[in-house]
CSV table of C-alpha atoms in Angstrom, one decimal:
chain,number,residue,atom,x,y,z
A,29,UNK,CA,220.0,-70.0,56.9
A,30,UNK,CA,223.6,-69.1,55.9
A,31,UNK,CA,225.3,-66.5,58.1
A,32,UNK,CA,228.4,-64.4,57.9
A,33,UNK,CA,231.7,-65.8,59.2
A,34,UNK,CA,233.9,-62.7,59.5
A,35,UNK,CA,237.5,-63.1,58.6
A,36,UNK,CA,240.4,-61.5,60.5
A,37,UNK,CA,242.7,-58.8,59.4
A,38,UNK,CA,246.0,-60.6,58.7
A,39,UNK,CA,249.4,-59.1,59.1
A,40,UNK,CA,252.7,-60.2,57.6
A,41,UNK,CA,256.3,-59.1,58.2
A,42,UNK,CA,257.4,-59.1,54.5
A,43,UNK,CA,254.2,-58.9,52.5
A,44,UNK,CA,250.6,-59.9,52.1
A,45,UNK,CA,248.3,-61.0,49.2
A,46,UNK,CA,244.5,-61.2,49.0
A,47,UNK,CA,242.9,-62.6,45.9
A,48,UNK,CA,240.3,-64.9,44.4
A,49,UNK,CA,241.9,-68.3,44.9
A,50,UNK,CA,244.0,-69.7,47.7
A,51,UNK,CA,246.5,-71.4,45.4
A,52,UNK,CA,247.1,-68.2,43.5
A,53,UNK,CA,247.6,-66.4,46.8
A,54,UNK,CA,250.2,-68.9,47.8
A,55,UNK,CA,252.0,-68.3,44.4
A,56,UNK,CA,252.1,-64.6,45.3
A,57,UNK,CA,253.3,-65.1,48.8
A,58,UNK,CA,256.2,-67.3,47.7
A,59,UNK,CA,257.7,-64.3,45.8
A,60,UNK,CA,258.3,-62.5,49.1
A,61,UNK,CA,260.5,-65.4,50.3
A,62,UNK,CA,262.6,-65.0,47.1
A,63,UNK,CA,263.2,-61.3,47.7
A,64,UNK,CA,260.3,-60.0,45.6
A,65,UNK,CA,257.9,-57.1,46.5
A,66,UNK,CA,254.2,-56.4,46.3
A,67,UNK,CA,254.3,-56.1,42.5
A,68,UNK,CA,256.1,-59.4,42.0
A,69,UNK,CA,253.5,-61.0,44.3
A,70,UNK,CA,250.6,-59.4,42.3
A,71,UNK,CA,252.0,-60.5,39.0
A,72,UNK,CA,252.6,-64.1,40.1
A,73,UNK,CA,249.2,-64.2,41.6
A,74,UNK,CA,247.5,-62.9,38.4
A,75,UNK,CA,249.3,-65.4,36.2
A,76,UNK,CA,248.2,-68.2,38.5
A,77,UNK,CA,244.6,-66.9,38.5
A,78,UNK,CA,244.7,-67.0,34.7
A,79,UNK,CA,245.0,-70.8,35.0
A,80,UNK,CA,242.8,-71.4,38.1
A,81,UNK,CA,239.9,-69.1,37.2
A,82,UNK,CA,239.5,-69.1,33.4
A,83,UNK,CA,235.8,-68.3,33.8
A,84,UNK,CA,236.8,-64.9,35.3
A,85,UNK,CA,240.2,-64.0,33.8
A,86,UNK,CA,243.0,-65.1,31.5
A,87,UNK,CA,245.5,-64.3,28.9
A,88,UNK,CA,242.7,-63.5,26.5
A,89,UNK,CA,241.4,-60.8,28.8
A,90,UNK,CA,242.5,-57.5,30.5
A,91,UNK,CA,244.3,-56.3,33.6
A,92,UNK,CA,244.0,-52.9,35.2
A,93,UNK,CA,246.0,-51.9,38.2
A,94,UNK,CA,247.2,-49.2,40.5
A,95,UNK,CA,250.7,-49.3,42.0
A,96,UNK,CA,251.6,-47.2,45.0
A,97,UNK,CA,255.4,-46.9,45.3
A,98,UNK,CA,257.4,-46.9,48.5
A,99,UNK,CA,257.6,-43.1,48.1
A,100,UNK,CA,253.9,-42.7,47.8
A,101,UNK,CA,253.5,-42.0,44.1
A,102,UNK,CA,250.6,-43.8,42.5
A,103,UNK,CA,250.7,-45.1,38.9
A,104,UNK,CA,247.8,-46.4,36.9
A,105,UNK,CA,248.3,-49.2,34.4
A,106,UNK,CA,245.5,-49.8,31.8
A,107,UNK,CA,245.9,-53.2,30.2
A,108,UNK,CA,242.7,-53.1,28.2
A,109,UNK,CA,242.6,-53.4,24.4
A,110,UNK,CA,240.9,-51.8,21.5
A,111,UNK,CA,238.5,-53.0,18.8
A,112,UNK,CA,240.2,-54.5,15.8
A,113,UNK,CA,240.7,-53.0,12.3
A,114,UNK,CA,237.8,-55.1,10.9
A,115,UNK,CA,235.4,-54.7,13.7
A,116,UNK,CA,231.7,-55.0,12.7
A,117,UNK,CA,229.6,-53.0,15.1
A,118,UNK,CA,226.5,-55.1,14.3
A,119,UNK,CA,228.3,-58.3,15.5
A,120,UNK,CA,229.8,-57.2,18.8
A,121,UNK,CA,227.2,-58.4,21.2
A,122,UNK,CA,228.6,-62.0,21.5
A,123,UNK,CA,230.9,-64.5,19.9
A,124,UNK,CA,234.0,-63.8,17.9
A,125,UNK,CA,232.9,-60.3,16.9
A,126,UNK,CA,232.8,-59.2,20.5
A,127,UNK,CA,236.6,-59.7,21.1
A,128,UNK,CA,238.9,-56.7,21.7
A,129,UNK,CA,242.6,-57.0,21.7
A,130,UNK,CA,243.6,-58.7,25.0
A,131,UNK,CA,245.7,-56.5,27.2
A,132,UNK,CA,246.5,-58.9,30.1
A,133,UNK,CA,249.9,-60.1,29.0
A,134,UNK,CA,251.2,-56.7,28.0
A,135,UNK,CA,250.0,-55.2,31.3
A,136,UNK,CA,251.8,-57.8,33.3
A,137,UNK,CA,255.0,-57.5,31.2
A,138,UNK,CA,255.0,-53.7,31.4
A,139,UNK,CA,254.3,-53.7,35.1
A,140,UNK,CA,257.2,-56.1,35.5
A,141,UNK,CA,259.5,-53.8,33.6
A,142,UNK,CA,258.5,-50.8,35.7
A,143,UNK,CA,258.3,-52.2,39.2
A,144,UNK,CA,259.3,-55.8,39.7
A,145,UNK,CA,262.4,-57.2,41.4
A,146,UNK,CA,262.4,-60.8,40.4
A,147,UNK,CA,263.0,-62.2,36.9
A,148,UNK,CA,259.8,-62.5,34.8
A,149,UNK,CA,260.3,-66.2,34.3
A,150,UNK,CA,260.3,-66.8,38.0
A,151,UNK,CA,256.9,-65.0,38.4
A,152,UNK,CA,255.3,-67.2,35.8
A,153,UNK,CA,256.7,-70.5,37.2
A,154,UNK,CA,253.7,-71.3,39.5
A,155,UNK,CA,251.2,-70.7,36.7
A,156,UNK,CA,253.2,-72.9,34.3
A,157,UNK,CA,253.3,-75.6,36.9
A,158,UNK,CA,249.5,-75.4,37.5
A,159,UNK,CA,248.7,-75.5,33.8
A,160,UNK,CA,251.1,-78.2,32.9
A,161,UNK,CA,251.0,-80.4,36.1
A,162,UNK,CA,247.3,-79.9,36.7
A,163,UNK,CA,245.1,-78.0,39.1
A,164,UNK,CA,242.1,-79.3,41.1
A,165,UNK,CA,238.9,-77.9,39.6
A,166,UNK,CA,236.4,-76.5,42.1
A,167,UNK,CA,232.6,-76.6,42.2
A,168,UNK,CA,232.2,-72.9,41.3
A,169,UNK,CA,234.3,-73.3,38.1
A,170,UNK,CA,232.3,-76.4,37.1
A,171,UNK,CA,229.1,-74.4,37.8
A,172,UNK,CA,230.4,-71.7,35.5
A,173,UNK,CA,231.1,-74.3,32.8
A,174,UNK,CA,227.6,-75.6,33.1
A,175,UNK,CA,226.1,-72.1,32.8
A,176,UNK,CA,228.1,-71.4,29.7
A,177,UNK,CA,228.4,-74.9,28.2
A,178,UNK,CA,226.4,-74.1,25.1
A,179,UNK,CA,228.6,-71.1,24.3
A,180,UNK,CA,231.8,-73.1,25.0
A,181,UNK,CA,230.7,-76.1,22.9
A,182,UNK,CA,230.2,-73.7,20.0
A,183,UNK,CA,233.3,-71.6,20.4
A,184,UNK,CA,235.7,-73.9,22.3
A,185,UNK,CA,235.5,-77.5,21.0
A,186,UNK,CA,238.1,-79.7,22.7
A,187,UNK,CA,238.4,-77.3,25.7
A,188,UNK,CA,239.7,-79.3,28.7
A,189,UNK,CA,237.0,-78.0,31.0
A,190,UNK,CA,234.2,-79.4,28.8
A,191,UNK,CA,235.2,-83.0,29.8
A,192,UNK,CA,231.8,-84.4,31.1
A,193,UNK,CA,233.7,-86.6,33.6
A,194,UNK,CA,235.1,-83.7,35.6
A,195,UNK,CA,234.1,-83.6,39.2
A,196,UNK,CA,235.1,-81.2,42.1
A,197,UNK,CA,238.7,-82.1,42.8
A,198,UNK,CA,239.5,-83.5,39.4
A,199,UNK,CA,242.9,-82.5,38.0
A,200,UNK,CA,242.7,-80.4,34.9
A,201,UNK,CA,245.8,-80.0,32.7
A,202,UNK,CA,246.2,-77.4,29.9
A,203,UNK,CA,249.6,-78.1,28.3
A,204,UNK,CA,249.1,-75.5,25.5
A,205,UNK,CA,248.5,-72.8,28.2
A,206,UNK,CA,251.5,-74.0,30.2
A,207,UNK,CA,253.7,-73.7,27.1
A,208,UNK,CA,252.5,-70.2,26.3
A,209,UNK,CA,253.0,-69.1,29.9
A,210,UNK,CA,256.5,-70.4,29.8
A,211,UNK,CA,257.3,-68.6,26.6
A,212,UNK,CA,255.8,-65.3,27.9
A,213,UNK,CA,258.0,-65.8,31.1
A,214,UNK,CA,261.1,-66.2,28.9
A,215,UNK,CA,260.4,-63.7,26.1
A,216,UNK,CA,257.9,-61.3,27.4
A,217,UNK,CA,254.8,-59.9,25.6
A,218,UNK,CA,256.2,-60.5,22.1
A,219,UNK,CA,255.5,-64.2,22.6
A,220,UNK,CA,251.9,-63.3,22.7
A,221,UNK,CA,251.4,-60.3,20.4
A,222,UNK,CA,253.7,-61.4,17.6
A,223,UNK,CA,254.3,-64.4,15.4
A,224,UNK,CA,252.4,-67.7,15.7
A,225,UNK,CA,250.2,-66.8,18.7
A,226,UNK,CA,249.0,-63.5,17.1
A,227,UNK,CA,248.1,-65.4,13.9
A,228,UNK,CA,246.3,-68.1,16.0
A,229,UNK,CA,244.2,-65.4,17.7
A,230,UNK,CA,243.4,-64.0,14.3
A,231,UNK,CA,242.2,-67.4,13.1
A,232,UNK,CA,240.1,-68.0,16.2
A,233,UNK,CA,238.0,-64.8,15.7
A,234,UNK,CA,237.6,-65.2,12.0
A,235,UNK,CA,239.8,-62.1,11.2
A,236,UNK,CA,237.6,-59.5,13.0
A,237,UNK,CA,240.8,-59.0,14.9
A,238,UNK,CA,244.1,-59.0,12.9
A,239,UNK,CA,247.6,-60.0,13.9
A,240,UNK,CA,248.5,-56.4,13.1
A,241,UNK,CA,246.1,-55.2,15.7
A,242,UNK,CA,247.8,-57.3,18.4
A,243,UNK,CA,251.3,-56.1,17.3
A,244,UNK,CA,250.1,-52.4,17.6
A,245,UNK,CA,248.7,-52.9,21.1
A,246,UNK,CA,250.2,-50.7,23.9
A,247,UNK,CA,249.6,-50.5,27.6
A,248,UNK,CA,248.5,-47.1,28.9
A,249,UNK,CA,250.6,-45.9,31.9
A,250,UNK,CA,249.5,-42.6,33.5
A,251,UNK,CA,248.7,-40.9,36.8
A,252,UNK,CA,245.4,-42.0,38.5
A,253,UNK,CA,242.3,-40.0,39.1
A,254,UNK,CA,242.5,-38.5,42.6
A,255,UNK,CA,239.6,-37.7,44.9
A,256,UNK,CA,238.8,-37.4,48.6
A,257,UNK,CA,236.0,-38.3,50.9
A,258,UNK,CA,235.6,-37.3,54.6
A,259,UNK,CA,239.3,-36.8,55.1
A,260,UNK,CA,240.4,-39.8,53.2
A,261,UNK,CA,242.5,-39.6,50.0
A,262,UNK,CA,241.3,-41.7,47.1
A,263,UNK,CA,243.0,-42.9,43.9
A,264,UNK,CA,241.1,-44.7,41.2
A,265,UNK,CA,241.8,-46.0,37.7
A,266,UNK,CA,241.4,-43.3,35.1
A,267,UNK,CA,239.2,-43.5,31.9
A,268,UNK,CA,238.5,-45.6,30.1
A,269,UNK,CA,237.7,-47.3,33.4
A,270,UNK,CA,234.3,-46.4,34.8
A,271,UNK,CA,236.0,-46.2,38.3
A,272,UNK,CA,235.5,-42.5,37.7
A,273,UNK,CA,232.0,-43.1,39.0
A,274,UNK,CA,233.4,-43.8,42.5
A,275,UNK,CA,234.6,-40.2,43.2
A,276,UNK,CA,231.6,-38.8,41.4
A,277,UNK,CA,229.2,-40.6,43.7
A,278,UNK,CA,231.3,-40.0,46.9
A,279,UNK,CA,231.5,-36.3,46.0
A,280,UNK,CA,227.7,-36.1,45.8
A,281,UNK,CA,227.3,-38.1,49.0
A,282,UNK,CA,229.6,-35.9,51.0
A,283,UNK,CA,228.0,-32.8,49.5
A,284,UNK,CA,224.5,-33.9,50.4
A,285,UNK,CA,225.3,-33.7,54.1
A,286,UNK,CA,223.6,-37.1,54.7
A,287,UNK,CA,224.6,-38.6,58.0
A,288,UNK,CA,222.0,-41.2,59.0
A,289,UNK,CA,222.3,-44.7,57.6
A,290,UNK,CA,219.1,-44.6,55.6
A,291,UNK,CA,219.9,-41.2,54.1
A,292,UNK,CA,223.4,-42.3,53.2
A,293,UNK,CA,222.2,-45.4,51.5
A,294,UNK,CA,219.5,-43.6,49.6
A,295,UNK,CA,221.8,-40.8,48.4
A,296,UNK,CA,224.5,-43.4,47.5
A,297,UNK,CA,222.1,-45.4,45.3
A,298,UNK,CA,220.8,-42.3,43.6
A,299,UNK,CA,224.3,-40.9,43.1
A,300,UNK,CA,225.5,-44.2,41.5
A,301,UNK,CA,222.5,-44.3,39.2
A,302,UNK,CA,222.9,-40.6,38.2
A,303,UNK,CA,226.6,-41.1,37.5
A,304,UNK,CA,225.9,-44.2,35.4
A,305,UNK,CA,223.9,-41.9,33.0
A,306,UNK,CA,227.3,-40.6,32.0
A,307,UNK,CA,229.0,-44.0,31.6
A,308,UNK,CA,229.4,-44.0,27.8
A,309,UNK,CA,230.8,-40.4,28.0
A,310,UNK,CA,233.8,-41.7,29.9
A,311,UNK,CA,235.3,-42.7,26.6
A,312,UNK,CA,235.4,-39.1,25.5
A,313,UNK,CA,238.7,-37.1,25.6
A,314,UNK,CA,238.7,-34.9,28.7
A,315,UNK,CA,235.9,-36.9,30.5
A,316,UNK,CA,237.8,-36.9,33.8
A,317,UNK,CA,238.0,-33.1,34.1
A,318,UNK,CA,234.4,-32.6,32.9
A,319,UNK,CA,232.7,-35.4,34.9
A,320,UNK,CA,234.7,-35.6,38.2
A,321,UNK,CA,232.9,-32.8,40.0
A,322,UNK,CA,229.8,-32.6,37.8
A,323,UNK,CA,226.6,-32.0,39.8
A,324,UNK,CA,224.4,-35.1,39.9
A,325,UNK,CA,220.6,-34.7,39.9
A,326,UNK,CA,219.5,-36.4,43.2
A,327,UNK,CA,216.2,-36.1,45.1
A,328,UNK,CA,217.1,-36.7,48.7
A,329,UNK,CA,213.5,-37.9,49.4
A,330,UNK,CA,212.5,-39.9,46.3
A,331,UNK,CA,214.1,-42.7,44.3
A,332,UNK,CA,214.3,-41.8,40.6
A,333,UNK,CA,214.6,-45.5,39.5
A,334,UNK,CA,216.5,-44.4,36.5
A,335,UNK,CA,218.5,-47.6,36.2
A,336,UNK,CA,221.9,-47.6,34.5
A,337,UNK,CA,223.9,-50.3,36.2
A,338,UNK,CA,223.4,-53.9,35.0
A,339,UNK,CA,224.0,-57.3,36.7
A,340,UNK,CA,227.1,-59.4,36.3
A,341,UNK,CA,229.4,-61.5,38.5
A,342,UNK,CA,232.5,-62.0,36.4
A,343,UNK,CA,236.1,-60.8,37.0
A,344,UNK,CA,238.6,-61.5,39.9
A,345,UNK,CA,240.8,-59.3,42.0
A,346,UNK,CA,244.3,-59.1,43.4
A,347,UNK,CA,245.6,-56.9,46.2
A,348,UNK,CA,249.1,-57.0,47.7
A,349,UNK,CA,251.4,-54.9,49.9
A,350,UNK,CA,255.0,-55.2,51.2
A,351,UNK,CA,257.0,-53.8,54.1
A,352,UNK,CA,258.6,-51.2,51.9
A,353,UNK,CA,255.2,-49.5,51.5
A,354,UNK,CA,254.4,-50.7,48.0
A,355,UNK,CA,250.6,-51.4,47.6
A,356,UNK,CA,248.9,-52.9,44.5
A,357,UNK,CA,245.2,-52.9,43.6
A,358,UNK,CA,244.5,-55.0,40.5
A,359,UNK,CA,241.5,-56.4,38.6
A,360,UNK,CA,241.7,-59.0,35.8
A,361,UNK,CA,238.9,-60.2,33.6
A,362,UNK,CA,237.6,-61.7,30.4
A,363,UNK,CA,234.3,-59.8,31.0
A,364,UNK,CA,231.4,-62.4,30.8
A,365,UNK,CA,231.9,-65.9,32.2
A,366,UNK,CA,234.6,-67.3,29.9
A,367,UNK,CA,234.4,-64.1,27.9
A,368,UNK,CA,233.3,-64.7,24.3
A,369,UNK,CA,233.6,-68.4,24.7
A,370,UNK,CA,236.1,-68.5,21.8
A,371,UNK,CA,239.1,-70.7,22.5
A,372,UNK,CA,242.6,-70.2,21.0
A,373,UNK,CA,243.6,-73.9,21.0
A,374,UNK,CA,247.2,-73.2,20.3
A,375,UNK,CA,247.4,-71.3,23.6
A,376,UNK,CA,244.7,-73.0,25.7
A,377,UNK,CA,242.9,-69.8,26.7
A,378,UNK,CA,239.5,-68.2,25.8
A,379,UNK,CA,239.2,-64.6,24.5
A,380,UNK,CA,237.3,-61.7,26.1
A,381,UNK,CA,234.0,-60.3,24.9
A,382,UNK,CA,234.8,-56.7,26.0
A,383,UNK,CA,233.1,-55.1,22.9
A,384,UNK,CA,229.7,-56.4,24.1
A,385,UNK,CA,229.8,-53.5,26.7
A,386,UNK,CA,230.0,-50.8,24.0
A,387,UNK,CA,227.1,-48.5,23.2
A,388,UNK,CA,224.8,-49.3,20.3
A,389,UNK,CA,224.5,-45.6,19.4
A,390,UNK,CA,226.8,-44.7,16.5
A,391,UNK,CA,227.2,-41.1,17.9
A,392,UNK,CA,228.4,-42.4,21.2
A,393,UNK,CA,232.2,-42.2,22.1
A,394,UNK,CA,231.8,-45.7,23.3
A,395,UNK,CA,230.5,-47.1,20.0
A,396,UNK,CA,232.8,-49.9,18.7
A,397,UNK,CA,235.3,-48.5,16.2
A,398,UNK,CA,238.8,-49.6,15.0
A,399,UNK,CA,241.4,-48.8,17.5
A,400,UNK,CA,238.9,-47.5,20.1
A,401,UNK,CA,239.1,-48.9,23.7
A,402,UNK,CA,235.6,-49.4,25.2
A,403,UNK,CA,234.6,-48.1,28.6
A,404,UNK,CA,235.8,-50.7,31.1
A,405,UNK,CA,234.2,-52.1,34.2
A,406,UNK,CA,237.5,-52.9,36.0
A,407,UNK,CA,237.8,-50.4,38.9
A,408,UNK,CA,240.8,-50.9,41.2
A,409,UNK,CA,241.1,-48.3,44.0
A,410,UNK,CA,243.5,-47.1,46.7
A,411,UNK,CA,242.6,-45.2,49.9
A,412,UNK,CA,244.6,-43.4,52.5
A,413,UNK,CA,243.6,-41.9,55.9
A,414,UNK,CA,247.0,-40.4,56.5
A,415,UNK,CA,248.1,-43.4,58.5
A,416,UNK,CA,247.2,-46.4,56.5
A,417,UNK,CA,247.2,-46.8,52.7
A,418,UNK,CA,245.3,-49.7,51.4
A,419,UNK,CA,243.9,-51.3,48.2
A,420,UNK,CA,240.3,-52.2,47.6
A,421,UNK,CA,239.2,-54.4,44.7
A,422,UNK,CA,236.2,-56.5,44.0
A,423,UNK,CA,234.6,-58.4,41.0
A,424,UNK,CA,231.1,-57.7,39.9
A,425,UNK,CA,231.0,-55.8,36.6
A,426,UNK,CA,228.8,-52.6,37.3
A,427,UNK,CA,228.7,-53.7,40.9
A,428,UNK,CA,232.4,-52.9,41.4
A,429,UNK,CA,231.9,-49.2,41.8
A,430,UNK,CA,228.9,-49.7,44.0
A,431,UNK,CA,230.7,-51.9,46.4
A,432,UNK,CA,233.6,-49.5,46.6
A,433,UNK,CA,231.4,-46.6,47.5
A,434,UNK,CA,229.8,-48.6,50.3
A,435,UNK,CA,233.1,-49.8,51.6
A,436,UNK,CA,234.8,-46.3,51.6
A,437,UNK,CA,231.7,-44.7,53.2
A,438,UNK,CA,231.7,-47.3,56.0
A,439,UNK,CA,235.4,-46.9,56.7
A,440,UNK,CA,235.5,-43.1,56.4
A,441,UNK,CA,232.2,-42.2,58.0
A,442,UNK,CA,231.8,-44.9,60.6
A,443,UNK,CA,235.4,-45.6,61.3
A,444,UNK,CA,234.7,-49.2,60.5
A,445,UNK,CA,237.7,-51.6,60.5
A,446,UNK,CA,238.6,-52.8,57.0
A,447,UNK,CA,237.8,-56.4,57.7
A,448,UNK,CA,234.5,-55.5,59.3
A,449,UNK,CA,233.6,-53.2,56.5
A,450,UNK,CA,234.0,-56.1,54.1
A,451,UNK,CA,231.4,-58.0,56.0
A,452,UNK,CA,228.7,-55.3,56.2
A,453,UNK,CA,225.4,-56.1,54.4
A,454,UNK,CA,225.4,-54.5,51.0
A,455,UNK,CA,223.0,-53.3,48.3
A,456,UNK,CA,223.4,-53.3,44.5
A,457,UNK,CA,221.5,-51.3,41.9
A,458,UNK,CA,220.8,-53.3,38.8
A,459,UNK,CA,218.2,-52.9,36.0
A,460,UNK,CA,216.3,-50.3,38.0
A,461,UNK,CA,215.9,-52.5,41.0
A,462,UNK,CA,217.7,-52.4,44.3
A,463,UNK,CA,219.0,-55.8,45.4
A,464,UNK,CA,219.8,-56.0,49.1
A,465,UNK,CA,221.2,-58.7,51.4
A,466,UNK,CA,218.4,-59.8,53.7
A,467,UNK,CA,220.4,-59.1,56.9
A,468,UNK,CA,220.5,-55.4,56.1
A,469,UNK,CA,219.2,-53.1,58.8
A,470,UNK,CA,215.4,-53.6,58.5
A,471,UNK,CA,214.8,-50.0,59.5
A,472,UNK,CA,216.9,-48.7,56.7
A,473,UNK,CA,215.2,-51.1,54.2
A,474,UNK,CA,211.8,-49.8,55.3
A,475,UNK,CA,212.9,-46.2,54.8
A,476,UNK,CA,214.3,-47.1,51.3
A,477,UNK,CA,211.0,-48.6,50.3
A,478,UNK,CA,209.2,-45.6,51.6
A,479,UNK,CA,211.3,-43.4,49.3
A,480,UNK,CA,210.3,-45.5,46.3
A,481,UNK,CA,213.1,-48.0,45.8
A,482,UNK,CA,212.1,-51.4,44.3
A,483,UNK,CA,213.8,-53.7,46.8
A,484,UNK,CA,214.7,-57.3,46.1
A,485,UNK,CA,215.9,-59.2,49.2
A,486,UNK,CA,218.6,-61.8,48.6
A,487,UNK,CA,219.4,-64.4,51.3
A,488,UNK,CA,222.8,-64.1,52.8
A,489,UNK,CA,225.5,-66.4,51.3
A,490,UNK,CA,223.5,-67.4,48.2
A,491,UNK,CA,225.1,-65.2,45.5
A,492,UNK,CA,228.3,-63.2,44.7
A,493,UNK,CA,226.1,-60.4,43.4
A,494,UNK,CA,227.2,-58.0,46.1
A,495,UNK,CA,230.9,-58.4,45.3
A,496,UNK,CA,233.7,-60.5,46.9
A,497,UNK,CA,236.1,-57.7,48.0
A,498,UNK,CA,239.7,-58.0,49.0
A,499,UNK,CA,242.1,-55.5,50.6
A,500,UNK,CA,245.8,-55.2,51.3
A,501,UNK,CA,247.7,-52.3,52.6
A,502,UNK,CA,250.4,-50.9,54.9
A,503,UNK,CA,249.7,-49.4,58.4
A,504,UNK,CA,251.4,-46.5,60.2
A,505,UNK,CA,254.0,-48.9,61.7
A,506,UNK,CA,255.0,-50.1,58.3
A,507,UNK,CA,253.3,-53.5,58.7
A,508,UNK,CA,251.5,-55.0,55.7
A,509,UNK,CA,248.0,-56.2,56.3
A,510,UNK,CA,245.3,-58.0,54.2
A,511,UNK,CA,241.6,-59.0,54.4
A,512,UNK,CA,239.2,-60.9,52.3
A,513,UNK,CA,235.4,-60.9,52.0
A,514,UNK,CA,233.7,-64.1,53.3
A,515,UNK,CA,231.1,-64.0,50.5
A,516,UNK,CA,233.3,-66.4,48.5
A,517,UNK,CA,236.2,-68.8,48.9
A,518,UNK,CA,238.7,-66.0,48.5
A,519,UNK,CA,242.0,-65.8,50.4
A,520,UNK,CA,244.1,-63.4,52.3
A,521,UNK,CA,247.6,-64.8,53.0
A,522,UNK,CA,250.6,-63.4,54.9
């Protein structure tokens, strides 16, 4: 039976990166040697991931991040996009009609303008090289292609990853993507949102998204949502991110007084499910102020089985930190595996299906409408205990906020070291069931069943359902550190 192989907490003199692919982590680390900082590293890493993990992220998707400056100020960057002018709410569940304006390129460009040290072109060089010179395709990527082959054959004919001769280790070249990345590096976001590329995106989706919609796109830059839990300060992405659920659930957990492991697990699950009942409301103006400390209806002795969260394994994460004290928590995504499955052949990338996460209720603030950004699963977080400040980020759709709650509780309540917290057995609520890793404390599981939870035991090491979390931060001595979850082939590099 697969078992856990805990990974160490790594420390680096200049900076550290932890992310979803070792080649991307190497691209980020190289920026420190050139005089870059944590933001440079995160941007170079994200650009490389757009090539290496197109099932999870890419230029056709989104990027949400938190940046903690050397002085301690935290800035939230929302690189998600809105529904197009000609959106048809009856056709947003899949395919071209599910595509929102991609915010990835603009978010990286705007973060570069605000925080980076190195030239933008330098940060895109590794991604250009990987796309043009070729990158070795892994088994997980080929597995994702197999899972979505029907969708891709319909929406992405000619896509390089559909080559039936590909095997693990085969080199894949995407020259159109290399050319676009090079143009973005030289000219910035206008190379993507204006001119030929904007018109190519419009053609790819059949005009449900117009070139004018891309030209009108802006990145939202604002302060984060702040919270606290057991003496730890917390910053999360503000709406339209559903990261707001994290402080909501932690507030309920701390207020419950639960201290024993079974009590904490039960209250955490119930708090998550109760908070998810408000998910679509996160798109409302003023949602942060209204929901942040809203009381959640939780029975400390009985599971409500109200559901709310769904399953999903897409997305990838980037965390970085440098010796100046800058820390970055970042998530990038095309939503479902390969997003909508719609290829923009002129750019070699697939487009997101972010509108498929909207509400089907016309009265909902999360109903698809022109210019409206849908509620977003991407939930980067930063935590400080007064000595260390560190980023936490994980893929997993609605599982992101659930993993964050468990990690923060383990660190703040039990004093668990970050790398050990990443390895703890986890649960995940989905479709009114409670999935649990089968090495979870059997006494706790017995108590959860007694309280009415519908448990589904999952063998260790067989799925990424429970998240593949990464962390990077700065300790009290000013030394950067990083750690990665052993649930996947992710990497922490110093």
